Amino acid sequence: MGPLSREAWAQRLAAFRASPSAFMTGPKGEDLGRDLLNDLRSEKLSEQTKVSLLVLTLEYPVQLWPDAPAAEVAATSLLDTLVLLPPRPSALRRLLLLAATTALAAGGALGPTSGASCRLLPLLLGLASGSNLEPGFGPTSEQRPLQATACECLRELESCKPGLLGGTLGLLRGLLGQAGPVQPLSLLLALALRNILVVQSRAGAGLQGLLMAGVSPIKGGLWDWTLVEEGDTHIQPQAPSWQAAEEGKHGLAAREPHLEEAREVRAAVAQLLDITYLLTPVAQAQLLWLLGWALRGLQGQPPALFKPQLVRLLGTAQMTLLHAVLALKAAFGEALFTAQDEALLLRRLTLAAQHPALPPPTHLFYLHCLLNFPENCPLGPEGEEAAPLLLRPQMCRGLLPSLLHDPMALLARLHLLCLFCAEEEEEEKDQVQSLQHSLEELLAGLQQRAALEGGPRALAVLCFQASYLVAHCLARQPTVLTPLIHGLAQLYQARPVLAPHFVDLLGQVRPELGEPLRVLLRQEVVSRPGRDEALRWHLQILAKVANGSDQCATLSFLQAAAGHCTGWDLQQALLRVCRALLQAGGGDGLADLLQVLARQLEDPDGRDHARLYYILLAHLARPKLGVALAPSLAVPALTSSLVAENQGFAAALMVQEAPAPMRLSVGSREIKGPLPVLQLQVEVLEPVYSLELRFRVEGQIYAPLEAIHVPCLCPNRPVRPLLLPLQPRRPAPAQLDVHALYTTSTGLTCHAHLPPLSVNFADLFLPFPQPPEGARPGFFEELWDSCLPKGTESRVWCPLGPQGLEPLVSHHLRPFVVVAQPPTSYCIAIRLPPDSRLLMRLEGAQGDGAPVVLRTDDWAVLPLVGNYLRGLSAAV
Amino acid sequence: MAQRAVWLISHQPRTALCGTVRFSRRYPTVEKRARVFNGTSYVSIPEDGPFLKALLFELRLLDDDKGFVEIRDSCSHINKTSIYGLPIGGEELWPVVAFLKNGMIYACVPLVEQILSPRPPLISISGISQGFELLFGIQDFLYSGQKSDTELNTKLSLLPDLLLQACPFGTLLDANLQNSLDNIHFTSVPQPQKQPAWKAGTCKKIGKTMEIIIQLTKEVQSTFFDQHDLSVPWNFNYRFKCACDLEGIMPNVTISLSLPTNGSPLQDVLVHPCVTSLDSAILTSSSTDTMDDSAFSGPYKFPFTPPLESFNLCYYTSQVPVPPILGFYQVKEEETHLRITVNLKLHESVKNNFEFCEAHIPFYNRGPITHLEYKVSFGQLEVFREKGLLIWTIGQKFPKSMEINLSGTVAFGRKSHEKQPFDPVCIRGTAYVKLHFKILDYTLTGCYADQHSVQVFASGKPKISAYRKLISSDYYIWNSKASAPIIYRKFYV
């Protein structure tokens, strides 16, 4: 495909700029980078079009060539284009240098293995030093701009790869002394010097040698990469925060240089500082930041070198220059600024913060600097805004806020005023009082403006922000807070439409302001029933301020309001107040109101809600009510209040599935009463309240089991066994399915499925009533005989352990023995609920077992008995 | 120190988006560094569309400003600088330097060479002031001498090329874009060493007349009340403007300002960055100090190397015993109309020869003027009914009595919101008269810079001319019957 026309390119570039991401994912996106590189060499395109193509590559190289290999190819192509340019003046030469630099640096291709890097760096250095590497590289008229551009390109590459120009320090110093543009060379040298101080502190390179060397870093045609640190993670802040430097982070760990080395560094810094006045103000500031940090990294180097510059710098109100002075102040503190200097700097800042010749954003920045001034001896906590100790109210008379200021200036000045008002020094008491008085007047003025009917929202926002700021700074000053609170209450009276601001303010301020304001607002609202629009706001406020106290007035207000709440939204607002009251614990009046609402509200949703609240109020105890209505943590912050409310209920009122927080086991048997009873041991892992254990028997072989209730169980506290009576419908062992329903200490109701419990055959055994001692043999024989002929007789071999028959019987069957002739003969009678019997004779034990004759009136139990007896010996 | 991106956005209320991105520029090499420095807290620069939307929202410039929006309007969302955090795509882009001026929003995002969370202190970010300076530079370029939209569009179309010169990699080289414009047209004259970087590359042609023009302008700010517990402050700001058309690479000029005997010393001096040195006595003299006789009283020397364009060499203030015109204003609300009284008195020591002098009497937050009855002792009254404004033209001279007055009644029609924007200051009875005047060849203090005080170290002898004038700026007289918006107490005396 041939080159595109100028118009086609203009269209394509416009489409790209409109949304680069959309363009690149479109059909033409993929080819853009390649077409662009090709067309740069086309002879058909005008220089103007090529400029626009190159400007695009300066802004979007990452989109055009997304990875390092692509960036490398692009940079190579750009360099080729540069070489091929005819030797007449051309605007493309400079742009191609910028573009190749950008492609390599932004694409991450810059490095010793990159061919383009190895071509670009010597070319740039050659241009920067004013020597033409390749004869005929541009006309002489272009030399100087190209020299400056090459310096800028090198500076950018050095910023992205610190240490890259380490080897050129000597060369650059030499150039600065002789010829060449002052500003680009100064900035380049300052950056390279600063970076080498960082790199060298790790690599231990000979700084002195580097600063003195006048030779090119290109050794045998190759660039010297030894000082470059590998990987992006090592790039250094050009001006790290002073706190970080204090802590020795960012590699600027102070190091002690050799004597000669230090002298050389100082000479280089002095050389740069001496000609700063030739630089543009912004470049001067950059130089000061860089040199400040260069010297900061060297221990024992007094920063006095900067002193001669300070008077000149402080004379201007140029933002970058004063900012750089502040950075030096922060970096060197007392070593560079005495207390008097500090006072002077504060004065200059104070002056600049209000000077009519400076634009408002500059004023605001200087005000910020005043409140965050890097003092020599700071008193307050770090990071908190404060008025510097040396800044007295007299100095700031022009910085007091007034209603004429725009919102940001007013707030900044107000903050300063608040800080002065908060001072508690005895000798300045009158002054503070006077300041407080002005503060009061200002707040009153703000409230008046916010109260204007139809005024813009910004005025209201400003009033509430000012109130918040004052409440924040002067929380312990009732002389300020009391009028503020009353003013706010009056503001609400005048303009209930500001209710959302009040709700927001109440949610943000500390109780010193919040509590009295709540009381006033509640009184204000309940004493003035409104309709329609005002009612909506009143209800919104009440939902925030209603609480347990003084419910009577609130309830009567709501009762009166209910009649006017015709729309769905008003009804919901009303119900939200009810909800707030409910959360505070409710009360008798509330129950009545909810019942009325549940009947009377027009909207079915409203009625349902009211009914739900009523049910909650009637059925839940106060703490549980609180939990049920509290906002749920699971709710994402941005859902609507309705969803939030429902989700809150869902979490609090629905039963949650949970892993079992307890272990349940069957304990030892104790026989009492007419039914078999299981003794359950319970052990909990966390506090559990209102526990209900529900049991279910597989196959209905027992009658339904009653649930067991336990009010409270705590871990590591002894628990009495729980008794579970069984009512078998036939005598058989069973598995009990167990569920636990309980409340956690956070108020949630949970449900857990516990592992099943086994009811063994023996757990069902009950003794017969004991006849008198002498009648026992007869009693047993009667039972024995009565089993037949309906029942059955069987013989079973009962294996015995080494101890014989006696311990086995006494351990397992003692309650059921009717007649015994220890240790050889036992007659045992067992009642099996509901109405079966099991009789056994154990006699004539032999070495490893005993024959058992048994009779029962229930055929079905025979296999169970057999299993039981066979298992006994193992269980002894 | 570098910027990650720059935008110019024109604010267009009552359009679909409420604004258009007129210019934007991104710096990918800086962006790459931002990604490394900011680490996990890195937020990428958004495309123009989302940025525009987020910025207009934060600056409260969208039309739908009616409802309360918590993330913007909450009382704890306090912004006291022109530096914002913009919520974009669930993340926050910070710091965004932005301000609105003449319907244009200037914005940039400086590189922060640290982790962004927690936010580092603004003072530790060098790119903040650099960003401001870049934006101010663009603003100066766009609006210096610009009169029409066509001119603005032409200048906007020059911006991409200019920024390629002044800020090729995101690090600002010169905030004066006019210099860059001159630099674009290369010169074939080989430039010598020690060429200041803030001077445009071109050299003046030999043989042209050299000239130095010195202009001393005094701006009088004043605020009058007539309430017993309020003092009457006034303020003089002097602007000392210079235009030097000199031959040579580094001409040095020294201008001295002298005071008459017993003249008030210069205070709060701010100088242009081209001033090469400054006496520390000049630096420390401040209007917040109590005066004593030992104060430095000049001459005040300002050595400098002039840039090519005319520039403000310095600003200072000076304490003068009297305001040039004393005023009194009273507005009384009566049943259907306002009754107004204005008295003005020229101080006897002031030269009674104005280039112009007029008093503007605006009425805010009311409807158009429907009825006016008035009496003036001197001059003419012009009525702008729709604007709700009266202009009292006093002319070139006060009458012999030096005192003039105006009284009358004004009635207003129904207020319409579209035609008359809401004024947040002049509510209830708060109202003012604003004076506009200019007196040529006069300053109150008598401070002067004559031709003989100018020393020039350059080849050739330039023609030197000096002018002075007194002009009003923010000269307000507030209604004495209502509370004034400024609280100005004597607590600091």
PDB file of C-alpha atoms in Angstrom, chain B residues 190-309:
ATOM      1  CA  PRO B 190      25.779  32.232  16.176  1.00  0.00           C
ATOM      2  CA  GLN B 191      24.899  32.925  19.771  1.00  0.00           C
ATOM      3  CA  PRO B 192      27.623  33.488  22.272  1.00  0.00           C
ATOM      4  CA  GLN B 193      28.058  31.976  25.667  1.00  0.00           C
ATOM      5  CA  LYS B 194      26.157  33.438  28.625  1.00  0.00           C
ATOM      6  CA  GLN B 195      23.002  34.053  26.727  1.00  0.00           C
ATOM      7  CA  PRO B 196      20.291  34.023  29.386  1.00  0.00           C
ATOM      8  CA  ALA B 197      17.877  31.205  28.767  1.00  0.00           C
ATOM      9  CA  TRP B 198      14.874  33.402  29.447  1.00  0.00           C
ATOM     10  CA  LYS B 199      15.754  35.716  26.620  1.00  0.00           C
ATOM     11  CA  ALA B 200      14.536  34.717  23.245  1.00  0.00           C
ATOM     12  CA  GLY B 201      17.159  33.489  20.876  1.00  0.00           C
ATOM     13  CA  THR B 202      17.041  36.456  18.534  1.00  0.00           C
ATOM     14  CA  CYS B 203      19.448  39.326  18.933  1.00  0.00           C
ATOM     15  CA  LYS B 204      18.522  42.914  18.397  1.00  0.00           C
ATOM     16  CA  LYS B 205      19.758  44.513  15.286  1.00  0.00           C
ATOM     17  CA  ILE B 206      22.571  46.976  15.691  1.00  0.00           C
ATOM     18  CA  GLY B 207      21.712  50.559  14.917  1.00  0.00           C
ATOM     19  CA  LYS B 208      18.150  50.587  16.200  1.00  0.00           C
ATOM     20  CA  THR B 209      17.305  53.246  18.766  1.00  0.00           C
ATOM     21  CA  MET B 210      17.625  51.937  22.239  1.00  0.00           C
ATOM     22  CA  GLU B 211      15.006  52.889  24.744  1.00  0.00           C
ATOM     23  CA  ILE B 212      14.050  52.351  28.332  1.00  0.00           C
ATOM     24  CA  ILE B 213      10.516  53.131  29.424  1.00  0.00           C
ATOM     25  CA  ILE B 214       9.767  53.206  33.117  1.00  0.00           C
ATOM     26  CA  GLN B 215       6.230  53.336  34.315  1.00  0.00           C
ATOM     27  CA  LEU B 216       5.236  53.640  37.936  1.00  0.00           C
ATOM     28  CA  THR B 217       1.621  52.782  38.517  1.00  0.00           C
ATOM     29  CA  LYS B 218      -0.076  53.142  41.838  1.00  0.00           C
ATOM     30  CA  GLU B 219      -3.160  51.059  42.366  1.00  0.00           C
ATOM     31  CA  VAL B 220      -5.328  52.243  45.200  1.00  0.00           C
ATOM     32  CA  GLN B 221      -7.424  49.648  46.927  1.00  0.00           C
ATOM     33  CA  SER B 222      -9.781  50.898  49.518  1.00  0.00           C
ATOM     34  CA  THR B 223     -12.725  49.894  51.559  1.00  0.00           C
ATOM     35  CA  PHE B 224     -14.851  52.341  53.508  1.00  0.00           C
ATOM     36  CA  PHE B 225     -17.352  51.744  56.201  1.00  0.00           C
ATOM     37  CA  ASP B 226     -19.197  54.111  58.364  1.00  0.00           C
ATOM     38  CA  GLN B 227     -19.623  51.987  61.413  1.00  0.00           C
ATOM     39  CA  HIS B 228     -18.049  53.040  64.646  1.00  0.00           C
ATOM     40  CA  ASP B 229     -16.262  49.791  65.437  1.00  0.00           C
ATOM     41  CA  LEU B 230     -14.729  49.376  62.026  1.00  0.00           C
ATOM     42  CA  SER B 231     -11.596  51.067  60.946  1.00  0.00           C
ATOM     43  CA  VAL B 232     -11.150  52.470  57.485  1.00  0.00           C
ATOM     44  CA  PRO B 233      -8.373  50.630  55.719  1.00  0.00           C
ATOM     45  CA  TRP B 234      -6.806  51.486  52.480  1.00  0.00           C
ATOM     46  CA  ASN B 235      -4.004  50.008  50.621  1.00  0.00           C
ATOM     47  CA  PHE B 236      -1.681  51.147  47.906  1.00  0.00           C
ATOM     48  CA  ASN B 237      -0.012  48.742  45.621  1.00  0.00           C
ATOM     49  CA  TYR B 238       2.596  50.040  43.314  1.00  0.00           C
ATOM     50  CA  ARG B 239       3.458  48.394  40.103  1.00  0.00           C
ATOM     51  CA  PHE B 240       6.758  49.378  38.607  1.00  0.00           C
ATOM     52  CA  LYS B 241       6.767  48.413  34.989  1.00  0.00           C
ATOM     53  CA  CYS B 242       9.731  48.517  32.650  1.00  0.00           C
ATOM     54  CA  ALA B 243      10.243  48.083  28.950  1.00  0.00           C
ATOM     55  CA  CYS B 244      13.853  47.971  27.844  1.00  0.00           C
ATOM     56  CA  ASP B 245      14.848  47.854  24.235  1.00  0.00           C
ATOM     57  CA  LEU B 246      18.576  47.499  24.466  1.00  0.00           C
ATOM     58  CA  GLU B 247      21.350  46.263  22.263  1.00  0.00           C
ATOM     59  CA  GLY B 248      23.728  43.486  23.262  1.00  0.00           C
ATOM     60  CA  ILE B 249      23.545  40.101  24.821  1.00  0.00           C
ATOM     61  CA  MET B 250      23.590  40.908  28.480  1.00  0.00           C
ATOM     62  CA  PRO B 251      22.932  44.593  29.052  1.00  0.00           C
ATOM     63  CA  ASN B 252      22.859  45.455  32.724  1.00  0.00           C
ATOM     64  CA  VAL B 253      20.545  48.145  33.988  1.00  0.00           C
ATOM     65  CA  THR B 254      20.160  49.559  37.471  1.00  0.00           C
ATOM     66  CA  ILE B 255      17.138  51.641  38.345  1.00  0.00           C
ATOM     67  CA  SER B 256      16.859  53.457  41.654  1.00  0.00           C
ATOM     68  CA  LEU B 257      13.696  54.571  43.325  1.00  0.00           C
ATOM     69  CA  SER B 258      13.988  57.599  45.575  1.00  0.00           C
ATOM     70  CA  LEU B 259      11.773  58.941  48.314  1.00  0.00           C
ATOM     71  CA  PRO B 260      11.097  62.587  49.051  1.00  0.00           C
ATOM     72  CA  THR B 261      12.058  63.817  52.504  1.00  0.00           C
ATOM     73  CA  ASN B 262       9.900  62.193  55.162  1.00  0.00           C
ATOM     74  CA  GLY B 263       8.427  59.893  52.532  1.00  0.00           C
ATOM     75  CA  SER B 264       7.078  56.531  53.680  1.00  0.00           C
ATOM     76  CA  PRO B 265       9.501  53.705  53.025  1.00  0.00           C
ATOM     77  CA  LEU B 266       8.784  51.000  50.485  1.00  0.00           C
ATOM     78  CA  GLN B 267       7.392  47.820  51.937  1.00  0.00           C
ATOM     79  CA  ASP B 268       6.474  44.307  50.880  1.00  0.00           C
ATOM     80  CA  VAL B 269       8.727  44.486  47.865  1.00  0.00           C
ATOM     81  CA  LEU B 270       8.406  41.731  45.260  1.00  0.00           C
ATOM     82  CA  VAL B 271      10.815  41.765  42.341  1.00  0.00           C
ATOM     83  CA  HIS B 272      10.987  40.181  38.916  1.00  0.00           C
ATOM     84  CA  PRO B 273      13.284  37.148  38.718  1.00  0.00           C
ATOM     85  CA  CYS B 274      15.614  39.039  36.362  1.00  0.00           C
ATOM     86  CA  VAL B 275      16.761  41.233  39.264  1.00  0.00           C
ATOM     87  CA  THR B 276      20.251  39.963  39.950  1.00  0.00           C
ATOM     88  CA  SER B 277      20.707  41.096  43.536  1.00  0.00           C
ATOM     89  CA  LEU B 278      18.688  42.728  46.252  1.00  0.00           C
ATOM     90  CA  ASP B 279      19.641  44.639  49.348  1.00  0.00           C
ATOM     91  CA  SER B 280      18.464  42.684  52.346  1.00  0.00           C
ATOM     92  CA  ALA B 281      17.014  45.883  53.858  1.00  0.00           C
ATOM     93  CA  ILE B 282      14.609  46.019  50.924  1.00  0.00           C
ATOM     94  CA  LEU B 283      13.676  42.409  51.490  1.00  0.00           C
ATOM     95  CA  THR B 284      12.898  42.687  55.169  1.00  0.00           C
ATOM     96  CA  SER B 285      10.769  45.825  55.113  1.00  0.00           C
ATOM     97  CA  SER B 286       7.230  44.678  55.772  1.00  0.00           C
ATOM     98  CA  SER B 287       3.941  46.457  56.282  1.00  0.00           C
ATOM     99  CA  THR B 288       3.141  44.218  59.232  1.00  0.00           C
ATOM    100  CA  ASP B 289       5.955  45.758  61.276  1.00  0.00           C
ATOM    101  CA  THR B 290       5.586  48.835  63.370  1.00  0.00           C
ATOM    102  CA  MET B 291       7.439  51.676  61.763  1.00  0.00           C
ATOM    103  CA  ASP B 292      10.358  53.428  63.344  1.00  0.00           C
ATOM    104  CA  ASP B 293      12.717  56.140  62.200  1.00  0.00           C
ATOM    105  CA  SER B 294      15.576  53.759  61.680  1.00  0.00           C
ATOM    106  CA  ALA B 295      13.779  52.138  58.765  1.00  0.00           C
ATOM    107  CA  PHE B 296      15.642  51.999  55.501  1.00  0.00           C
ATOM    108  CA  SER B 297      14.595  54.928  53.353  1.00  0.00           C
ATOM    109  CA  GLY B 298      16.347  54.327  50.067  1.00  0.00           C
ATOM    110  CA  PRO B 299      17.466  54.837  47.502  1.00  0.00           C
ATOM    111  CA  TYR B 300      16.179  51.482  46.400  1.00  0.00           C
ATOM    112  CA  LYS B 301      18.437  49.998  43.757  1.00  0.00           C
ATOM    113  CA  PHE B 302      17.279  47.284  41.403  1.00  0.00           C
ATOM    114  CA  PRO B 303      20.037  45.880  39.187  1.00  0.00           C
ATOM    115  CA  PHE B 304      18.713  43.611  36.444  1.00  0.00           C
ATOM    116  CA  THR B 305      19.233  42.153  33.015  1.00  0.00           C
ATOM    117  CA  PRO B 306      16.078  43.065  31.137  1.00  0.00           C
ATOM    118  CA  PRO B 307      14.141  40.515  29.167  1.00  0.00           C
ATOM    119  CA  LEU B 308      12.946  41.556  25.716  1.00  0.00           C
ATOM    120  CA  GLU B 309       9.298  42.070  26.550  1.00  0.00           C
TER     121      GLU B 309
END
